[in-house]
Amino acid sequence: MMAASAFACCPRFSSTRTRASSSQLVLSSCRLSHNIFSFNQLLCKLKCSELSCPPLYTKSGASPLRIKSSTNNSTGEGIKILVIGGGGREHAICYGLQRASTCSEVFCAPGNPGIAAAGDAICMPDLDVSMSCCVTAFCQEHDVGLVVVGPEAPLVAGLVDDLATAGILAFGPSAKAAALEGSKDFMKRLCMKYNIPTAKYKSFTNAEDAKKYISEIGAPIVVKADGLAAGKGVIIAMTLQDAFDAVDSMLVDRAFGAAGGLVIVEEFLEGEEVSFFALVDGEHALPLASAQDHKRVGDGDTGPNTGGMGAYSPAPALTPQMEGLVMDSIIHPTVEGMEKEGCKFVGVLYAGLIIDKKSGVPKLLEYNVRFGDPECQVLIPRLQSNLASTLLAACKGELESLSLSWSDEAALVVVLASEGYPGKYKKGTLIKDLEKAEAAAPGVKIFHAGTALDSHGNVVAAGGRVLGVTALGKDIVQAQERAYQAVDRVDWPDGFYRHDIGWRAIAHLKECHKENVECN
C-alpha cells in the first residue's frame, strides 16, 4: 500500500513501461524528487540570505511599501490576502475578494495595469513569485493571512508546500496533488484505479510505438502532451497524418519541451464539452455554478485550440441531475482517491468534461487544479457569497457545512486576443477607450489578462489573450448583447475576438421558448 501511494504522488519520476519493479522505481524516484526539492529550497534560502528580496514598490519611483498591522489572522475578520498571478483569472479573483466584507486588503503579485487602475488590489510587480522565500517574507512582513495561488505553474512547483512550512495559509493544492494537472498520465491512471469515467488511452515515450497504436485505432483521435503546455498541448487529429504530425512535434521535435516527453493518445469522444468546478477542503467538495467555455479560436468552433476565447454561466448542458451525476461519479471519487493515495487535495478542482453523445454519460477529459480562465471571469461576478470566507473555509477543512449563493443573472465573457494568437503575435500594440467600453452597457466589467503600460502610460497588449469583457444580464441573450456592445467600443485594430460566444446556450434558450418549457 505504501508503494501504491508513493506511485500515485510521483507520476513524473515513475513508470509502468519498464521491466524493473514498479515499487523499486517509485521509492527511488520519490527520494530523487525529495532531494531535488530540498536542493532547490537550499538554493532559494542562499539566494534570499545573500541577495535579500528586493524592495517592493507600488509604482515606479515610489517609496517601498511597508505595512504593519495586527490584522494577521486566519479567522477571516479583517484579513489581508495576497493573490499570486497577473492574468484575467487573477483580476477576477481580486475583484471578488475586494468586495468581501471580511477582507481588509488585497495584494496581487505581480498583478497588471487593469487590476491597479480599477483599485481591485495593490499590485506588487517587483515581488519575485518564483522564489517562495520572497513570497513568505512578504506575507510575514505585511501580515498576510491567506495566499490565493492563481496559475498552475507555482502550484506544481510547490509554492503552497513552502507557505505551509512557514505557517501561512494558502488556497491551492500541494505539489503532489497538483499532479492532477501537471501530468495527464497521472490523472488517467487515477481514473483507471478509481473507476472514474474517461476516454480510453495509452501513454507513449516512443514516437513509432505511438503511431502504430494510432494506426490501429484510427482517426479522429486525440494526442496530448503529458505536462503543462499553456493550454496548447492537446491536438484533436481528424486524420491519421495529423495525429502522426502531432506525435512527431511532441516526441521528436520537442515542441513543448519536457512537457511533451510523454504523450497520451486517447479515443475521440463526440459530445458537448462543459466545465465543472468544485471547491475541495481535502475531504469534502462543494460544487460551484456551472460554466462553459469556447476553446477553438474561430467562430463556429473552428481552428486550433486556445486557452479559451470566451465563456458563459450558467451552462444549460449541466442540469441539476447532471451535476449530481458528476459529483457522484467523478468529483467525489477523485477527492477520495487522492486522499487514499496520500495526495490530499485542497483547492479548486476544475473538471473539463464531455457529455458523451453515445451514452449521455459525463466523462472526464482533463483536470485543472485552479480556477479556469476565462471561466473565472463569469463565475466570480455571479457569486454573492463572501469569497474570502469561502476560500478560508476550504483551507481549514470547513466546507461540509457551507453553501454558496449565486446571482440569478447570467454572465458572459468575450476574450480579446492579439492578432495571430494562438500562434505568433505582436506585443506592444496600443489599446484605447477601455473606460468608454466599460460604460457602454450596464453590468460590464473588463478584466485585464495580458496588458502592460508603455513609457507614456498607455495600455498596450503584452500577451496572446489580452482582455476579458464580461457582462451580466437577466439571461444569456442580454449578457451577450451587453458584452458585445462593450467589445465594439474597444479601440484596438491589432486585436480580434470570436463573434459567437454563448451560441450553444442561446440555441438552448430558443428551443425552450419554442417548446414552451422552463429552461435550466
PDB file of C-alpha atoms in Angstrom, residues 383-518:
ATOM      1  CA  LEU A 383     -21.012  34.791  -6.747  1.00  0.00           C
ATOM      2  CA  GLN A 384     -22.940  36.536  -3.981  1.00  0.00           C
ATOM      3  CA  SER A 385     -21.303  34.720  -1.066  1.00  0.00           C
ATOM      4  CA  ASN A 386     -18.195  36.094   0.645  1.00  0.00           C
ATOM      5  CA  LEU A 387     -15.277  34.835  -1.478  1.00  0.00           C
ATOM      6  CA  ALA A 388     -12.638  35.420   1.205  1.00  0.00           C
ATOM      7  CA  SER A 389     -14.563  33.458   3.851  1.00  0.00           C
ATOM      8  CA  THR A 390     -15.270  30.660   1.361  1.00  0.00           C
ATOM      9  CA  LEU A 391     -11.625  30.166   0.366  1.00  0.00           C
ATOM     10  CA  LEU A 392     -10.593  30.333   4.008  1.00  0.00           C
ATOM     11  CA  ALA A 393     -13.137  27.632   4.893  1.00  0.00           C
ATOM     12  CA  ALA A 394     -11.633  25.369   2.223  1.00  0.00           C
ATOM     13  CA  CYS A 395      -8.144  25.849   3.676  1.00  0.00           C
ATOM     14  CA  LYS A 396      -9.410  24.976   7.167  1.00  0.00           C
ATOM     15  CA  GLY A 397     -11.420  21.890   6.165  1.00  0.00           C
ATOM     16  CA  GLU A 398     -14.794  23.507   6.865  1.00  0.00           C
ATOM     17  CA  LEU A 399     -16.676  23.135   3.565  1.00  0.00           C
ATOM     18  CA  GLU A 400     -19.047  20.405   4.756  1.00  0.00           C
ATOM     19  CA  SER A 401     -21.465  22.865   6.362  1.00  0.00           C
ATOM     20  CA  LEU A 402     -21.037  25.639   3.785  1.00  0.00           C
ATOM     21  CA  SER A 403     -23.441  26.598   0.997  1.00  0.00           C
ATOM     22  CA  LEU A 404     -22.984  29.243  -1.681  1.00  0.00           C
ATOM     23  CA  SER A 405     -25.345  31.892  -3.016  1.00  0.00           C
ATOM     24  CA  TRP A 406     -25.377  32.812  -6.710  1.00  0.00           C
ATOM     25  CA  SER A 407     -26.992  35.610  -8.692  1.00  0.00           C
ATOM     26  CA  ASP A 408     -29.924  34.632 -10.904  1.00  0.00           C
ATOM     27  CA  GLU A 409     -28.331  36.729 -13.647  1.00  0.00           C
ATOM     28  CA  ALA A 410     -26.303  35.134 -16.412  1.00  0.00           C
ATOM     29  CA  ALA A 411     -22.728  36.182 -17.174  1.00  0.00           C
ATOM     30  CA  LEU A 412     -20.793  36.060 -20.438  1.00  0.00           C
ATOM     31  CA  VAL A 413     -17.176  36.989 -21.227  1.00  0.00           C
ATOM     32  CA  VAL A 414     -15.673  37.683 -24.648  1.00  0.00           C
ATOM     33  CA  VAL A 415     -11.880  37.364 -24.856  1.00  0.00           C
ATOM     34  CA  LEU A 416      -9.975  39.874 -26.991  1.00  0.00           C
ATOM     35  CA  ALA A 417      -6.707  38.423 -28.272  1.00  0.00           C
ATOM     36  CA  SER A 418      -3.684  39.662 -30.193  1.00  0.00           C
ATOM     37  CA  GLU A 419      -3.870  39.056 -33.944  1.00  0.00           C
ATOM     38  CA  GLY A 420      -2.051  35.797 -34.690  1.00  0.00           C
ATOM     39  CA  TYR A 421      -2.919  34.058 -31.413  1.00  0.00           C
ATOM     40  CA  PRO A 422      -2.579  31.135 -30.617  1.00  0.00           C
ATOM     41  CA  GLY A 423       0.414  31.343 -32.972  1.00  0.00           C
ATOM     42  CA  LYS A 424       2.927  34.164 -33.145  1.00  0.00           C
ATOM     43  CA  TYR A 425       1.613  37.591 -32.265  1.00  0.00           C
ATOM     44  CA  LYS A 426       2.964  41.115 -31.837  1.00  0.00           C
ATOM     45  CA  LYS A 427       3.307  42.761 -28.433  1.00  0.00           C
ATOM     46  CA  GLY A 428       3.137  46.442 -27.577  1.00  0.00           C
ATOM     47  CA  THR A 429       0.124  47.358 -29.736  1.00  0.00           C
ATOM     48  CA  LEU A 430      -1.925  50.259 -28.386  1.00  0.00           C
ATOM     49  CA  ILE A 431      -5.353  49.689 -26.800  1.00  0.00           C
ATOM     50  CA  LYS A 432      -7.690  52.669 -26.278  1.00  0.00           C
ATOM     51  CA  ASP A 433     -11.153  53.567 -24.983  1.00  0.00           C
ATOM     52  CA  LEU A 434     -11.377  50.920 -22.261  1.00  0.00           C
ATOM     53  CA  GLU A 435     -13.243  53.259 -19.915  1.00  0.00           C
ATOM     54  CA  LYS A 436     -15.797  54.010 -22.640  1.00  0.00           C
ATOM     55  CA  ALA A 437     -16.184  50.287 -23.279  1.00  0.00           C
ATOM     56  CA  GLU A 438     -16.841  49.506 -19.621  1.00  0.00           C
ATOM     57  CA  ALA A 439     -19.524  52.205 -19.562  1.00  0.00           C
ATOM     58  CA  ALA A 440     -21.144  51.038 -22.809  1.00  0.00           C
ATOM     59  CA  ALA A 441     -23.806  48.929 -21.078  1.00  0.00           C
ATOM     60  CA  PRO A 442     -24.953  48.058 -17.542  1.00  0.00           C
ATOM     61  CA  GLY A 443     -23.225  45.192 -15.748  1.00  0.00           C
ATOM     62  CA  VAL A 444     -19.976  45.335 -17.749  1.00  0.00           C
ATOM     63  CA  LYS A 445     -16.582  44.632 -16.190  1.00  0.00           C
ATOM     64  CA  ILE A 446     -13.332  44.438 -18.150  1.00  0.00           C
ATOM     65  CA  PHE A 447     -10.718  42.052 -16.782  1.00  0.00           C
ATOM     66  CA  HIS A 448      -7.118  42.502 -17.934  1.00  0.00           C
ATOM     67  CA  ALA A 449      -5.272  39.339 -18.891  1.00  0.00           C
ATOM     68  CA  GLY A 450      -2.211  40.379 -20.878  1.00  0.00           C
ATOM     69  CA  THR A 451      -1.688  44.123 -20.715  1.00  0.00           C
ATOM     70  CA  ALA A 452       1.146  46.473 -19.790  1.00  0.00           C
ATOM     71  CA  LEU A 453       1.827  50.211 -19.779  1.00  0.00           C
ATOM     72  CA  ASP A 454       4.162  51.826 -22.301  1.00  0.00           C
ATOM     73  CA  SER A 455       6.567  54.645 -21.455  1.00  0.00           C
ATOM     74  CA  HIS A 456       3.734  57.163 -21.817  1.00  0.00           C
ATOM     75  CA  GLY A 457       1.376  55.293 -19.503  1.00  0.00           C
ATOM     76  CA  ASN A 458      -0.817  53.934 -22.298  1.00  0.00           C
ATOM     77  CA  VAL A 459      -2.305  50.437 -22.109  1.00  0.00           C
ATOM     78  CA  VAL A 460      -0.675  48.061 -24.612  1.00  0.00           C
ATOM     79  CA  ALA A 461      -1.004  44.379 -25.401  1.00  0.00           C
ATOM     80  CA  ALA A 462       1.539  42.153 -23.662  1.00  0.00           C
ATOM     81  CA  GLY A 463       0.203  38.664 -24.350  1.00  0.00           C
ATOM     82  CA  GLY A 464      -1.919  36.410 -26.525  1.00  0.00           C
ATOM     83  CA  ARG A 465      -5.205  36.686 -24.659  1.00  0.00           C
ATOM     84  CA  VAL A 466      -5.304  40.316 -23.584  1.00  0.00           C
ATOM     85  CA  LEU A 467      -8.740  41.354 -22.275  1.00  0.00           C
ATOM     86  CA  GLY A 468     -11.882  39.664 -20.991  1.00  0.00           C
ATOM     87  CA  VAL A 469     -15.025  41.743 -21.453  1.00  0.00           C
ATOM     88  CA  THR A 470     -17.643  40.380 -19.049  1.00  0.00           C
ATOM     89  CA  ALA A 471     -21.292  41.380 -18.808  1.00  0.00           C
ATOM     90  CA  LEU A 472     -24.204  40.352 -16.594  1.00  0.00           C
ATOM     91  CA  GLY A 473     -27.773  40.160 -17.868  1.00  0.00           C
ATOM     92  CA  LYS A 474     -31.197  38.802 -16.985  1.00  0.00           C
ATOM     93  CA  ASP A 475     -30.417  35.857 -19.271  1.00  0.00           C
ATOM     94  CA  ILE A 476     -27.617  34.740 -21.577  1.00  0.00           C
ATOM     95  CA  VAL A 477     -29.081  36.703 -24.513  1.00  0.00           C
ATOM     96  CA  GLN A 478     -28.926  40.014 -22.661  1.00  0.00           C
ATOM     97  CA  ALA A 479     -25.491  39.225 -21.222  1.00  0.00           C
ATOM     98  CA  GLN A 480     -24.210  38.522 -24.725  1.00  0.00           C
ATOM     99  CA  GLU A 481     -25.705  41.739 -26.115  1.00  0.00           C
ATOM    100  CA  ARG A 482     -24.121  43.830 -23.373  1.00  0.00           C
ATOM    101  CA  ALA A 483     -20.720  42.165 -23.689  1.00  0.00           C
ATOM    102  CA  TYR A 484     -20.539  42.776 -27.437  1.00  0.00           C
ATOM    103  CA  GLN A 485     -21.738  46.369 -27.014  1.00  0.00           C
ATOM    104  CA  ALA A 486     -18.699  46.899 -24.798  1.00  0.00           C
ATOM    105  CA  VAL A 487     -16.360  44.987 -27.123  1.00  0.00           C
ATOM    106  CA  ASP A 488     -17.392  47.220 -30.017  1.00  0.00           C
ATOM    107  CA  ARG A 489     -16.225  50.294 -28.071  1.00  0.00           C
ATOM    108  CA  VAL A 490     -12.681  48.975 -27.547  1.00  0.00           C
ATOM    109  CA  ASP A 491     -10.291  50.690 -29.959  1.00  0.00           C
ATOM    110  CA  TRP A 492      -7.682  48.036 -30.778  1.00  0.00           C
ATOM    111  CA  PRO A 493      -7.023  47.446 -34.500  1.00  0.00           C
ATOM    112  CA  ASP A 494      -4.464  44.730 -33.729  1.00  0.00           C
ATOM    113  CA  GLY A 495      -6.864  42.562 -31.721  1.00  0.00           C
ATOM    114  CA  PHE A 496      -9.573  40.079 -32.636  1.00  0.00           C
ATOM    115  CA  TYR A 497     -12.350  38.093 -30.951  1.00  0.00           C
ATOM    116  CA  ARG A 498     -14.999  35.492 -31.638  1.00  0.00           C
ATOM    117  CA  HIS A 499     -18.452  36.807 -32.557  1.00  0.00           C
ATOM    118  CA  ASP A 500     -20.495  33.835 -31.341  1.00  0.00           C
ATOM    119  CA  ILE A 501     -19.674  33.360 -27.643  1.00  0.00           C
ATOM    120  CA  GLY A 502     -22.680  31.764 -25.946  1.00  0.00           C
ATOM    121  CA  TRP A 503     -24.252  30.344 -29.102  1.00  0.00           C
ATOM    122  CA  ARG A 504     -24.994  26.941 -27.568  1.00  0.00           C
ATOM    123  CA  ALA A 505     -26.777  28.439 -24.559  1.00  0.00           C
ATOM    124  CA  ILE A 506     -28.763  30.811 -26.747  1.00  0.00           C
ATOM    125  CA  ALA A 507     -29.805  27.953 -29.041  1.00  0.00           C
ATOM    126  CA  HIS A 508     -30.919  26.025 -25.968  1.00  0.00           C
ATOM    127  CA  LEU A 509     -32.889  29.038 -24.709  1.00  0.00           C
ATOM    128  CA  LYS A 510     -34.631  29.463 -28.067  1.00  0.00           C
ATOM    129  CA  GLU A 511     -35.526  25.774 -28.111  1.00  0.00           C
ATOM    130  CA  CYS A 512     -37.052  26.060 -24.646  1.00  0.00           C
ATOM    131  CA  HIS A 513     -39.146  29.042 -25.721  1.00  0.00           C
ATOM    132  CA  LYS A 514     -40.217  27.213 -28.858  1.00  0.00           C
ATOM    133  CA  GLU A 515     -41.423  24.220 -26.865  1.00  0.00           C
ATOM    134  CA  ASN A 516     -42.810  26.463 -24.113  1.00  0.00           C
ATOM    135  CA  VAL A 517     -40.840  24.704 -21.361  1.00  0.00           C
ATOM    136  CA  GLU A 518     -38.788  26.083 -18.483  1.00  0.00           C
TER     137      GLU A 518
END
